[in-house]
mmCIF file of C-alpha atoms in Angstrom:
data_model
loop_
_atom_site.group_PDB
_atom_site.id
_atom_site.type_symbol
_atom_site.label_atom_id
_atom_site.label_comp_id
_atom_site.label_asym_id
_atom_site.label_seq_id
_atom_site.Cartn_x
_atom_site.Cartn_y
_atom_site.Cartn_z
ATOM 1 C CA MET A 121 -14.720 50.951 -30.398
ATOM 2 C CA ILE A 122 -15.806 50.156 -26.450
ATOM 3 C CA VAL A 123 -14.272 47.353 -24.966
ATOM 4 C CA ILE A 124 -15.360 46.270 -21.729
ATOM 5 C CA VAL A 125 -13.577 44.542 -19.362
ATOM 6 C CA GLY A 126 -15.976 41.829 -17.222
ATOM 7 C CA GLY A 127 -18.223 39.157 -17.019
ATOM 8 C CA GLY A 128 -21.366 39.940 -14.784
ATOM 9 C CA HIS A 129 -24.420 42.368 -14.771
ATOM 10 C CA ALA A 130 -22.534 45.669 -15.216
ATOM 11 C CA ALA A 131 -20.543 44.287 -17.939
ATOM 12 C CA GLY A 132 -23.686 42.677 -19.732
ATOM 13 C CA GLN A 133 -25.867 45.735 -18.882
ATOM 14 C CA ALA A 134 -23.282 47.722 -20.146
ATOM 15 C CA ALA A 135 -22.888 46.058 -23.755
ATOM 16 C CA ALA A 136 -26.734 45.953 -24.316
ATOM 17 C CA GLY A 137 -27.164 49.789 -23.041
ATOM 18 C CA LEU A 138 -24.762 50.438 -25.948
ATOM 19 C CA ARG A 139 -27.069 49.102 -28.700
ATOM 20 C CA GLN A 140 -30.614 49.873 -27.222
ATOM 21 C CA GLY A 141 -28.835 53.968 -27.195
ATOM 22 C CA GLY A 142 -28.347 53.629 -30.792
ATOM 23 C CA TYR A 143 -24.153 53.109 -30.617
ATOM 24 C CA GLY A 144 -23.327 51.677 -33.686
ATOM 25 C CA GLY A 145 -19.132 50.935 -33.410
ATOM 26 C CA LYS A 146 -17.816 47.926 -32.207
ATOM 27 C CA VAL A 147 -18.532 46.282 -28.684
ATOM 28 C CA LEU A 148 -16.423 44.362 -27.716
ATOM 29 C CA VAL A 149 -16.069 42.207 -24.547
ATOM 30 C CA VAL A 150 -13.241 40.763 -22.515
ATOM 31 C CA CYS A 151 -14.433 37.317 -19.196
ATOM 32 C CA ASP A 152 -12.042 36.175 -17.746
ATOM 33 C CA GLU A 153 -14.897 33.265 -16.927
ATOM 34 C CA PRO A 154 -16.073 30.927 -20.064
ATOM 35 C CA HIS A 155 -19.089 32.027 -20.129
ATOM 36 C CA ILE A 156 -21.138 34.913 -21.322
ATOM 37 C CA PRO A 157 -22.161 37.352 -18.776
ATOM 38 C CA TYR A 158 -24.919 36.317 -15.697
ATOM 39 C CA GLN A 159 -26.196 36.604 -13.103
ATOM 40 C CA ARG A 160 -24.498 36.292 -9.427
ATOM 41 C CA PRO A 161 -27.447 36.607 -6.900
ATOM 42 C CA PRO A 162 -28.717 32.401 -8.421
ATOM 43 C CA LEU A 163 -25.775 31.597 -7.424
ATOM 44 C CA SER A 164 -26.674 31.551 -3.460
ATOM 45 C CA LYS A 165 -30.026 30.748 -4.234
ATOM 46 C CA GLN A 166 -32.039 28.998 -7.155
ATOM 47 C CA TYR A 167 -28.914 27.846 -9.253
ATOM 48 C CA LEU A 168 -27.570 26.703 -5.633
ATOM 49 C CA ALA A 169 -30.710 24.437 -5.185
ATOM 50 C CA GLY A 170 -31.164 23.339 -8.648
ATOM 51 C CA GLU A 171 -34.308 24.820 -9.114
ATOM 52 C CA GLN A 172 -32.266 27.440 -12.344
ATOM 53 C CA GLY A 173 -30.175 26.030 -15.080
ATOM 54 C CA LEU A 174 -27.377 28.300 -16.807
ATOM 55 C CA ASP A 175 -30.374 29.221 -19.450
ATOM 56 C CA ARG A 176 -31.539 31.184 -16.361
ATOM 57 C CA VAL A 177 -28.251 32.617 -15.274
ATOM 58 C CA TYR A 178 -27.163 33.928 -17.934
ATOM 59 C CA LEU A 179 -28.672 37.150 -18.168
ATOM 60 C CA ARG A 180 -29.183 37.165 -21.728
ATOM 61 C CA PRO A 181 -28.705 34.605 -24.568
ATOM 62 C CA ASP A 182 -25.418 34.278 -27.157
ATOM 63 C CA SER A 183 -28.145 34.782 -29.881
ATOM 64 C CA PHE A 184 -28.625 38.243 -28.433
ATOM 65 C CA TYR A 185 -24.854 39.398 -28.912
ATOM 66 C CA GLU A 186 -25.205 37.583 -32.278
ATOM 67 C CA GLY A 187 -27.920 39.545 -33.492
ATOM 68 C CA ARG A 188 -26.467 43.193 -31.888
ATOM 69 C CA ASP A 189 -23.075 42.907 -33.541
ATOM 70 C CA ILE A 190 -21.593 42.572 -29.562
ATOM 71 C CA GLU A 191 -18.377 40.294 -29.580
ATOM 72 C CA LEU A 192 -17.642 37.921 -26.400
ATOM 73 C CA VAL A 193 -14.097 36.817 -25.361
ATOM 74 C CA SER A 194 -14.482 34.542 -22.756
ATOM 75 C CA GLY A 195 -11.737 32.965 -20.334
ATOM 76 C CA THR A 196 -9.419 35.534 -21.283
ATOM 77 C CA ARG A 197 -7.696 37.587 -18.470
ATOM 78 C CA ALA A 198 -7.142 41.738 -19.823
ATOM 79 C CA ALA A 199 -3.618 42.251 -18.440
ATOM 80 C CA GLY A 200 -2.384 45.085 -18.847
ATOM 81 C CA ILE A 201 -4.046 48.791 -19.960
ATOM 82 C CA ASP A 202 -1.743 51.324 -21.919
ATOM 83 C CA ARG A 203 -3.579 54.332 -21.564
ATOM 84 C CA LYS A 204 -1.287 56.242 -23.468
ATOM 85 C CA ALA A 205 -1.527 54.171 -26.413
ATOM 86 C CA LYS A 206 -5.276 53.690 -25.003
ATOM 87 C CA VAL A 207 -4.556 49.825 -25.658
ATOM 88 C CA LEU A 208 -5.773 47.038 -22.947
ATOM 89 C CA ALA A 209 -3.311 43.675 -23.357
ATOM 90 C CA LEU A 210 -4.815 40.268 -22.654
ATOM 91 C CA GLU A 211 -3.621 37.657 -20.620
ATOM 92 C CA ASP A 212 -3.035 35.155 -23.902
ATOM 93 C CA GLY A 213 -0.538 37.880 -25.931
ATOM 94 C CA SER A 214 -2.682 39.796 -27.565
ATOM 95 C CA THR A 215 -4.050 43.508 -27.612
ATOM 96 C CA VAL A 216 -7.059 45.932 -28.457
ATOM 97 C CA ALA A 217 -7.186 49.040 -29.568
ATOM 98 C CA TYR A 218 -10.450 51.109 -27.657
ATOM 99 C CA GLU A 219 -11.912 54.698 -27.410
ATOM 100 C CA LYS A 220 -13.133 53.753 -24.385
ATOM 101 C CA LEU A 221 -12.801 51.151 -21.828
ATOM 102 C CA LEU A 222 -15.671 50.201 -19.018
ATOM 103 C CA LEU A 223 -14.715 48.163 -16.217
ATOM 104 C CA ALA A 224 -16.648 45.993 -15.131
ATOM 105 C CA THR A 225 -14.117 43.729 -13.044
ATOM 106 C CA GLY A 226 -15.888 43.117 -10.231
ATOM 107 C CA ALA A 227 -14.787 41.641 -7.205
ATOM 108 C CA ARG A 228 -13.498 38.499 -5.118
ATOM 109 C CA VAL A 229 -14.431 36.396 -2.676
ATOM 110 C CA ARG A 230 -12.176 37.866 0.728
ATOM 111 C CA LYS A 231 -10.285 34.611 1.289
ATOM 112 C CA LEU A 232 -10.287 32.738 5.170
ATOM 113 C CA ASP A 233 -5.605 32.603 5.516
ATOM 114 C CA ILE A 234 -5.843 29.765 8.146
ATOM 115 C CA PRO A 235 -4.036 26.227 8.368
ATOM 116 C CA GLY A 236 -6.508 23.642 6.111
ATOM 117 C CA GLY A 237 -7.950 26.090 4.177
ATOM 118 C CA THR A 238 -6.634 24.214 0.800
ATOM 119 C CA LEU A 239 -8.406 20.525 1.963
ATOM 120 C CA PRO A 240 -10.299 19.575 -0.656
ATOM 121 C CA GLY A 241 -14.820 20.487 0.714
ATOM 122 C CA VAL A 242 -13.617 23.618 1.986
ATOM 123 C CA HIS A 243 -15.533 26.313 -0.414
ATOM 124 C CA TYR A 244 -15.855 30.032 -1.901
ATOM 125 C CA LEU A 245 -19.262 30.637 -3.570
ATOM 126 C CA ARG A 246 -18.450 33.752 -6.114
ATOM 127 C CA ASP A 247 -18.677 32.204 -9.002
ATOM 128 C CA ILE A 248 -20.500 28.990 -11.544
ATOM 129 C CA ALA A 249 -17.668 27.243 -11.046
ATOM 130 C CA ASP A 250 -18.127 27.556 -7.303
ATOM 131 C CA ALA A 251 -21.697 26.783 -6.784
ATOM 132 C CA ASP A 252 -21.062 23.801 -9.103
ATOM 133 C CA ASP A 253 -18.874 22.628 -6.807
ATOM 134 C CA ILE A 254 -20.654 23.224 -3.639
ATOM 135 C CA LYS A 255 -23.785 21.539 -4.892
ATOM 136 C CA ALA A 256 -22.067 17.984 -6.154
ATOM 137 C CA ASP A 257 -20.806 18.100 -2.069
ATOM 138 C CA MET A 258 -24.436 19.172 -0.549
ATOM 139 C CA LEU A 259 -25.486 16.508 0.093
ATOM 140 C CA PRO A 260 -28.441 14.829 1.509
ATOM 141 C CA GLY A 261 -27.608 13.649 5.511
ATOM 142 C CA ARG A 262 -24.280 15.725 5.573
ATOM 143 C CA ARG A 263 -22.440 17.918 8.059
ATOM 144 C CA ALA A 264 -22.064 21.428 6.603
ATOM 145 C CA THR A 265 -20.972 24.689 8.441
ATOM 146 C CA ILE A 266 -20.915 27.944 6.906
ATOM 147 C CA VAL A 267 -18.707 30.105 8.472
ATOM 148 C CA GLY A 268 -19.996 33.577 8.115
ATOM 149 C CA GLY A 269 -23.567 34.936 8.936
ATOM 150 C CA GLY A 270 -24.092 37.355 5.902
ATOM 151 C CA TYR A 271 -26.591 37.326 3.331
ATOM 152 C CA ILE A 272 -24.439 35.269 1.024
ATOM 153 C CA GLY A 273 -23.839 32.537 4.454
ATOM 154 C CA LEU A 274 -27.363 32.893 5.512
ATOM 155 C CA GLU A 275 -28.851 31.738 2.065
ATOM 156 C CA VAL A 276 -26.200 28.609 1.849
ATOM 157 C CA ALA A 277 -27.019 27.734 4.493
ATOM 158 C CA SER A 278 -31.225 28.115 3.588
ATOM 159 C CA VAL A 279 -30.320 25.896 0.738
ATOM 160 C CA ALA A 280 -29.096 22.931 2.534
ATOM 161 C CA VAL A 281 -30.925 22.421 5.384
ATOM 162 C CA GLN A 282 -33.669 22.421 3.602
ATOM 163 C CA ALA A 283 -31.817 19.647 0.882
ATOM 164 C CA GLY A 284 -31.266 17.834 3.845
ATOM 165 C CA LEU A 285 -27.925 18.966 5.122
ATOM 166 C CA SER A 286 -27.113 19.264 8.955
ATOM 167 C CA VAL A 287 -25.637 22.976 8.806
ATOM 168 C CA THR A 288 -23.974 25.085 11.379
ATOM 169 C CA VAL A 289 -23.116 28.986 10.696
ATOM 170 C CA LEU A 290 -20.764 30.318 12.109
ATOM 171 C CA GLU A 291 -20.345 33.918 13.197
ATOM 172 C CA MET A 292 -17.154 35.230 14.824
ATOM 173 C CA GLU A 293 -19.596 38.547 15.927
ATOM 174 C CA ASP A 294 -22.095 38.443 18.563
ATOM 175 C CA ARG A 295 -24.736 38.686 16.052
ATOM 176 C CA ILE A 296 -25.623 37.374 12.470
ATOM 177 C CA LEU A 297 -25.947 40.661 9.580
ATOM 178 C CA LYS A 298 -24.437 42.894 12.314
ATOM 179 C CA ARG A 299 -22.938 45.049 9.135
ATOM 180 C CA VAL A 300 -25.905 45.062 7.484
ATOM 181 C CA ALA A 301 -28.669 44.996 9.519
ATOM 182 C CA SER A 302 -30.590 46.104 12.521
ATOM 183 C CA PRO A 303 -30.436 44.213 15.472
ATOM 184 C CA GLU A 304 -33.600 43.355 15.544
ATOM 185 C CA MET A 305 -33.655 41.909 11.460
ATOM 186 C CA SER A 306 -31.115 39.484 13.448
ATOM 187 C CA ASP A 307 -33.204 38.083 15.957
ATOM 188 C CA PHE A 308 -35.165 37.818 13.253
ATOM 189 C CA TYR A 309 -33.914 36.342 10.735
ATOM 190 C CA GLN A 310 -31.367 34.313 13.861
ATOM 191 C CA ALA A 311 -34.806 32.898 14.545
ATOM 192 C CA LEU A 312 -35.821 32.177 11.740
ATOM 193 C CA HIS A 313 -32.818 29.571 11.103
ATOM 194 C CA THR A 314 -33.019 28.209 13.952
ATOM 195 C CA ASP A 315 -36.748 27.380 13.567
ATOM 196 C CA ALA A 316 -35.534 25.568 10.349
ATOM 197 C CA GLY A 317 -33.502 23.669 11.997
ATOM 198 C CA VAL A 318 -30.353 25.079 11.559
ATOM 199 C CA ASP A 319 -27.578 25.921 14.746
ATOM 200 C CA ILE A 320 -26.111 29.320 14.330
ATOM 201 C CA ARG A 321 -23.471 30.027 16.770
ATOM 202 C CA THR A 322 -22.360 33.741 17.643
ATOM 203 C CA GLY A 323 -19.289 34.950 19.195
ATOM 204 C CA ALA A 324 -17.421 32.050 17.150
ATOM 205 C CA SER A 325 -14.339 32.516 14.873
ATOM 206 C CA ALA A 326 -12.968 29.388 13.276
ATOM 207 C CA GLU A 327 -9.484 28.915 13.907
ATOM 208 C CA ARG A 328 -8.320 26.020 11.158
ATOM 209 C CA PHE A 329 -9.664 23.125 9.506
ATOM 210 C CA ALA A 330 -9.039 19.994 10.365
ATOM 211 C CA GLY A 331 -9.101 16.534 8.396
ATOM 212 C CA THR A 332 -7.223 13.754 6.675
ATOM 213 C CA GLY A 333 -7.604 14.477 3.070
ATOM 214 C CA ARG A 334 -10.575 15.881 3.368
ATOM 215 C CA VAL A 335 -12.143 18.670 5.681
ATOM 216 C CA GLU A 336 -13.795 16.544 8.627
ATOM 217 C CA GLN A 337 -14.226 19.661 11.241
ATOM 218 C CA VAL A 338 -13.702 22.713 12.060
ATOM 219 C CA VAL A 339 -11.710 24.217 15.111
ATOM 220 C CA CYS A 340 -12.429 27.092 16.459
ATOM 221 C CA ALA A 341 -11.132 29.964 18.804
ATOM 222 C CA ASP A 342 -12.425 28.441 22.157
ATOM 223 C CA GLY A 343 -11.150 24.697 21.242
ATOM 224 C CA THR A 344 -14.665 23.683 19.842
ATOM 225 C CA ARG A 345 -14.845 20.954 16.937
ATOM 226 C CA VAL A 346 -17.413 21.307 14.764
ATOM 227 C CA PRO A 347 -17.961 17.776 12.476
ATOM 228 C CA SER A 348 -17.476 19.254 8.958
ATOM 229 C CA ASP A 349 -18.430 17.172 5.735
ATOM 230 C CA LEU A 350 -18.534 20.353 3.489
ATOM 231 C CA VAL A 351 -17.708 24.143 4.469
ATOM 232 C CA VAL A 352 -18.168 26.984 2.891
ATOM 233 C CA VAL A 353 -16.272 30.335 3.488
ATOM 234 C CA GLY A 354 -19.133 33.756 3.164
ATOM 235 C CA ILE A 355 -16.955 36.111 4.689
ATOM 236 C CA GLY A 356 -16.802 39.307 1.952
ATOM 237 C CA ILE A 357 -15.779 40.716 -0.793
ATOM 238 C CA VAL A 358 -12.200 42.219 -2.280
ATOM 239 C CA PRO A 359 -12.521 44.544 -5.633
ATOM 240 C CA ASN A 360 -11.208 43.641 -8.390
ATOM 241 C CA VAL A 361 -8.491 47.079 -9.085
ATOM 242 C CA GLU A 362 -5.681 45.808 -9.629
ATOM 243 C CA LEU A 363 -5.506 46.181 -13.275
ATOM 244 C CA ALA A 364 -6.892 49.625 -12.982
ATOM 245 C CA GLU A 365 -3.984 50.145 -9.905
ATOM 246 C CA SER A 366 -1.225 48.672 -12.468
ATOM 247 C CA ALA A 367 -2.453 51.264 -15.029
ATOM 248 C CA GLY A 368 -1.747 53.948 -12.631
ATOM 249 C CA LEU A 369 -5.722 55.326 -12.080
ATOM 250 C CA ALA A 370 -6.483 56.115 -8.849
ATOM 251 C CA CYS A 371 -8.447 53.808 -6.439
ATOM 252 C CA GLU A 372 -9.653 53.949 -2.677
ATOM 253 C CA ASN A 373 -12.092 50.927 -1.630
ATOM 254 C CA GLY A 374 -12.651 50.275 -5.564
ATOM 255 C CA ILE A 375 -11.455 52.363 -8.307
ATOM 256 C CA ARG A 376 -13.197 56.107 -8.332
ATOM 257 C CA VAL A 377 -15.162 57.437 -10.398
ATOM 258 C CA ASP A 378 -17.547 60.203 -10.415
ATOM 259 C CA GLU A 379 -20.859 60.783 -11.057
ATOM 260 C CA ARG A 380 -20.585 60.169 -14.451
ATOM 261 C CA CYS A 381 -18.998 56.653 -13.990
ATOM 262 C CA THR A 382 -15.941 57.907 -15.517
ATOM 263 C CA THR A 383 -12.844 57.096 -13.555
ATOM 264 C CA SER A 384 -9.279 59.243 -13.024
ATOM 265 C CA ASP A 385 -8.847 59.017 -17.228
ATOM 266 C CA PRO A 386 -11.166 60.448 -19.329
ATOM 267 C CA ASP A 387 -11.634 57.749 -21.658
ATOM 268 C CA ILE A 388 -11.539 54.692 -19.115
ATOM 269 C CA TYR A 389 -15.236 54.448 -17.035
ATOM 270 C CA ALA A 390 -16.321 51.695 -14.067
ATOM 271 C CA ALA A 391 -19.392 50.089 -12.705
ATOM 272 C CA GLY A 392 -20.639 48.073 -10.096
ATOM 273 C CA ASP A 393 -18.793 46.050 -7.317
ATOM 274 C CA CYS A 394 -15.550 48.054 -7.820
ATOM 275 C CA THR A 395 -16.575 51.256 -7.792
ATOM 276 C CA ASN A 396 -16.319 54.001 -4.908
ATOM 277 C CA HIS A 397 -18.970 55.955 -6.255
ATOM 278 C CA PRO A 398 -20.294 59.602 -5.199
ATOM 279 C CA ASN A 399 -24.156 59.425 -4.271
ATOM 280 C CA PRO A 400 -25.410 62.782 -4.063
ATOM 281 C CA ILE A 401 -28.778 61.229 -1.888
ATOM 282 C CA LEU A 402 -26.444 60.584 0.511
ATOM 283 C CA GLU A 403 -23.344 62.708 0.274
ATOM 284 C CA ARG A 404 -20.953 60.276 0.732
ATOM 285 C CA ARG A 405 -18.459 57.990 -1.411
ATOM 286 C CA LEU A 406 -19.990 55.031 -0.875
ATOM 287 C CA ARG A 407 -19.275 51.019 -2.645
ATOM 288 C CA LEU A 408 -22.178 48.995 -2.843
ATOM 289 C CA GLU A 409 -22.220 45.051 -3.540
ATOM 290 C CA SER A 410 -25.469 45.283 -5.011
ATOM 291 C CA VAL A 411 -27.249 44.051 -8.327
ATOM 292 C CA PRO A 412 -29.127 47.276 -9.223
ATOM 293 C CA ASN A 413 -26.321 49.381 -8.139
ATOM 294 C CA ALA A 414 -24.223 47.541 -10.750
ATOM 295 C CA MET A 415 -27.451 47.953 -14.004
ATOM 296 C CA GLU A 416 -27.444 51.235 -12.641
ATOM 297 C CA GLN A 417 -23.820 52.249 -12.832
ATOM 298 C CA SER A 418 -23.605 50.310 -16.193
ATOM 299 C CA ARG A 419 -26.662 52.035 -17.815
ATOM 300 C CA ILE A 420 -24.963 55.506 -16.902
ATOM 301 C CA ALA A 421 -21.784 54.158 -17.524
ATOM 302 C CA ALA A 422 -22.555 53.617 -21.863
ATOM 303 C CA ALA A 423 -24.878 56.824 -22.371
ATOM 304 C CA ASN A 424 -21.744 58.386 -21.078
ATOM 305 C CA MET A 425 -19.308 56.911 -23.528
ATOM 306 C CA ALA A 426 -21.646 56.860 -26.545
ATOM 307 C CA GLY A 427 -22.138 60.606 -25.546
ATOM 308 C CA GLY A 428 -24.380 61.291 -23.309
ATOM 309 C CA ASP A 429 -24.268 63.506 -19.983
ATOM 310 C CA SER A 430 -25.626 60.824 -17.906
ATOM 311 C CA VAL A 431 -25.525 61.639 -13.288
ATOM 312 C CA TYR A 432 -25.619 58.440 -11.296
ATOM 313 C CA ALA A 433 -27.766 59.555 -8.403
ATOM 314 C CA SER A 434 -30.183 56.350 -6.798
ATOM 315 C CA MET A 435 -30.953 55.136 -3.454
ATOM 316 C CA PRO A 436 -29.231 52.118 -2.916
ATOM 317 C CA TRP A 437 -31.076 49.031 -2.331
ATOM 318 C CA PHE A 438 -30.822 45.386 -1.932
ATOM 319 C CA TRP A 439 -33.058 41.333 -1.505
ATOM 320 C CA SER A 440 -32.015 38.302 0.186
ATOM 321 C CA ASP A 441 -34.408 35.489 -0.510
ATOM 322 C CA GLN A 442 -34.114 33.251 2.207
ATOM 323 C CA TYR A 443 -36.157 29.872 2.552
ATOM 324 C CA ASP A 444 -40.135 31.133 1.857
ATOM 325 C CA LEU A 445 -39.002 34.982 2.597
ATOM 326 C CA LYS A 446 -37.613 38.431 0.212
ATOM 327 C CA LEU A 447 -36.134 40.789 2.129
ATOM 328 C CA GLN A 448 -36.333 43.819 0.264
ATOM 329 C CA MET A 449 -34.073 46.700 2.003
ATOM 330 C CA VAL A 450 -33.597 50.126 0.589
ATOM 331 C CA GLY A 451 -31.129 52.431 2.548
ATOM 332 C CA PHE A 452 -29.633 51.706 5.113
ATOM 333 C CA SER A 453 -31.202 50.698 8.530
ATOM 334 C CA THR A 454 -27.412 51.689 9.832
ATOM 335 C CA ASP A 455 -27.919 55.440 9.624
ATOM 336 C CA GLY A 456 -31.153 55.401 11.467
ATOM 337 C CA ASP A 457 -31.482 56.203 15.453
ATOM 338 C CA SER A 458 -34.846 55.068 15.798
ATOM 339 C CA HIS A 459 -37.809 52.760 13.909
ATOM 340 C CA VAL A 460 -41.298 51.466 13.417
ATOM 341 C CA VAL A 461 -42.330 48.211 12.602
ATOM 342 C CA ARG A 462 -45.517 47.773 10.664
ATOM 343 C CA GLY A 463 -47.041 44.227 10.460
ATOM 344 C CA ASP A 464 -46.341 41.805 12.636
ATOM 345 C CA PRO A 465 -42.830 39.969 12.647
ATOM 346 C CA ALA A 466 -44.898 36.513 14.336
ATOM 347 C CA GLU A 467 -46.203 36.634 10.523
ATOM 348 C CA ARG A 468 -43.168 36.972 8.340
ATOM 349 C CA ARG A 469 -45.034 39.439 6.253
ATOM 350 C CA PHE A 470 -43.887 43.551 7.398
ATOM 351 C CA VAL A 471 -41.347 46.476 7.301
ATOM 352 C CA MET A 472 -38.766 47.853 9.632
ATOM 353 C CA PHE A 473 -39.038 51.955 8.988
ATOM 354 C CA HIS A 474 -35.606 53.599 10.061
ATOM 355 C CA PHE A 475 -35.454 56.792 11.520
ATOM 356 C CA SER A 476 -32.795 60.031 11.415
ATOM 357 C CA GLY A 477 -35.080 62.638 13.813
ATOM 358 C CA ASP A 478 -37.881 62.887 11.534
ATOM 359 C CA VAL A 479 -36.304 61.491 8.292
ATOM 360 C CA LEU A 480 -37.266 58.265 7.453
ATOM 361 C CA ALA A 481 -33.230 56.476 6.375
ATOM 362 C CA ALA A 482 -34.269 52.641 5.222
ATOM 363 C CA ALA A 483 -37.084 50.755 5.273
ATOM 364 C CA ASP A 484 -36.584 46.766 5.171
ATOM 365 C CA ALA A 485 -39.379 44.866 4.498
ATOM 366 C CA VAL A 486 -40.211 40.447 4.420
ATOM 367 C CA ASN A 487 -42.370 39.777 1.887
ATOM 368 C CA SER A 488 -44.549 42.938 1.174
ATOM 369 C CA PRO A 489 -42.531 43.528 -2.764
ATOM 370 C CA ARG A 490 -45.707 46.406 -2.631
ATOM 371 C CA GLU A 491 -45.252 48.412 0.217
ATOM 372 C CA PHE A 492 -41.257 47.886 -0.659
ATOM 373 C CA LEU A 493 -42.104 49.966 -3.785
ATOM 374 C CA ALA A 494 -43.880 53.365 -2.035
ATOM 375 C CA CYS A 495 -40.894 52.901 0.032
ATOM 376 C CA ARG A 496 -38.283 53.156 -2.456
ATOM 377 C CA GLN A 497 -39.999 56.408 -2.879
ATOM 378 C CA LEU A 498 -40.333 57.229 0.374
ATOM 379 C CA VAL A 499 -37.109 56.715 2.327
ATOM 380 C CA GLY A 500 -35.099 60.422 1.974
ATOM 381 C CA ARG A 501 -37.781 61.792 2.415
ATOM 382 C CA PRO A 502 -39.411 63.686 6.037
ATOM 383 C CA ALA A 503 -42.069 61.150 7.491
ATOM 384 C CA ASP A 504 -44.355 60.427 10.154
ATOM 385 C CA PRO A 505 -43.545 57.240 12.267
ATOM 386 C CA GLY A 506 -47.393 57.022 13.307
ATOM 387 C CA GLN A 507 -48.576 56.745 10.047
ATOM 388 C CA LEU A 508 -46.321 54.335 8.530
ATOM 389 C CA ALA A 509 -46.897 51.689 11.177
ATOM 390 C CA ASP A 510 -50.751 51.643 10.697
ATOM 391 C CA PRO A 511 -51.384 48.995 7.926
ATOM 392 C CA GLY A 512 -54.755 51.387 7.521
ATOM 393 C CA THR A 513 -52.331 54.094 5.670
ATOM 394 C CA ASP A 514 -51.843 53.618 1.925
ATOM 395 C CA LEU A 515 -47.978 53.932 1.711
ATOM 396 C CA ARG A 516 -48.145 54.501 -1.793
ATOM 397 C CA GLN A 517 -50.788 57.482 -2.060
ATOM 398 C CA LEU A 518 -48.112 58.634 0.797
ATOM 399 C CA ALA A 519 -45.087 58.330 -2.359
ATOM 400 C CA ARG A 520 -47.490 60.780 -4.287
#
């Protein structure tokens, strides 16, 4: 039997991949949430905005798992692994024997350890329950403060301001998206949110939350007080490695796996946000917080748990939806030392190409899905900046 621990993209895709690949043995998915495997990206976008229901958030309907003899055990936490006996212990006291085990344990939110952090109205966003709580608080006319100017924080800000709330974003760095985007893209998104009415304050650090019975203010390190009816903290995530660590598996900023998604135990695999894996294209190890990585790793893990020999080697890519803009990114702009732009940012449709020497290191595409498909083929290859910047150049032809 193959046992999968997790309830997100990686777990759901691995279970489906096993059946699609012809695996005929028993498949069991264990998840601590009371849901079937679901997507997390809509939680800060369409689901939070009320544009999608749970049926659209779930990866697949119940009938999919029932029809393929995939057993789901929801609302039960995995408590420990006996590697010698090849047994997974569950929190309810039961145990499950496995032939192969996949850890798709994902990550949890990084908490802000400051006074007032437990006041009602202070939220984090990672699961369906979190999104439901934020939606219930996100009423028109209220004042929302977002702590953290990364993609999650900005996505929530865009939903909130469009829902009629007064929104302030507090970012402790000197620019939003500093960890993940170039200065030019940070400037573009700051202008986008400012134009929509969001008050973005950089160099602003939350020191405490104040209120009587409920959050009423965010007090910053410089003494500034930001009136707040609700707060959403988005300051990153922490990989869930405790189950792996307690079993003696190698962990280092995630569960260490090889290119076949195998951990330090040949019968235990891992996939998704919880993993630290080698990327042969970039020639370094990575821990990625992305759906494409979770999906691809889980396919590789499923194939190998069923007896195959597949290797994971993909250029990382990501996306973010804010307002009516879709940002699609491939590679890491921080790997570049120069850039050129194709299109006009003022028209909110453009591609920014980042070069490391003469090699295209990364591309950020705003509302340019066709160009992005070509970018995924071009990144990692030598390219002519002038050609890429020229709107008359057929990127698809270059990609061939």
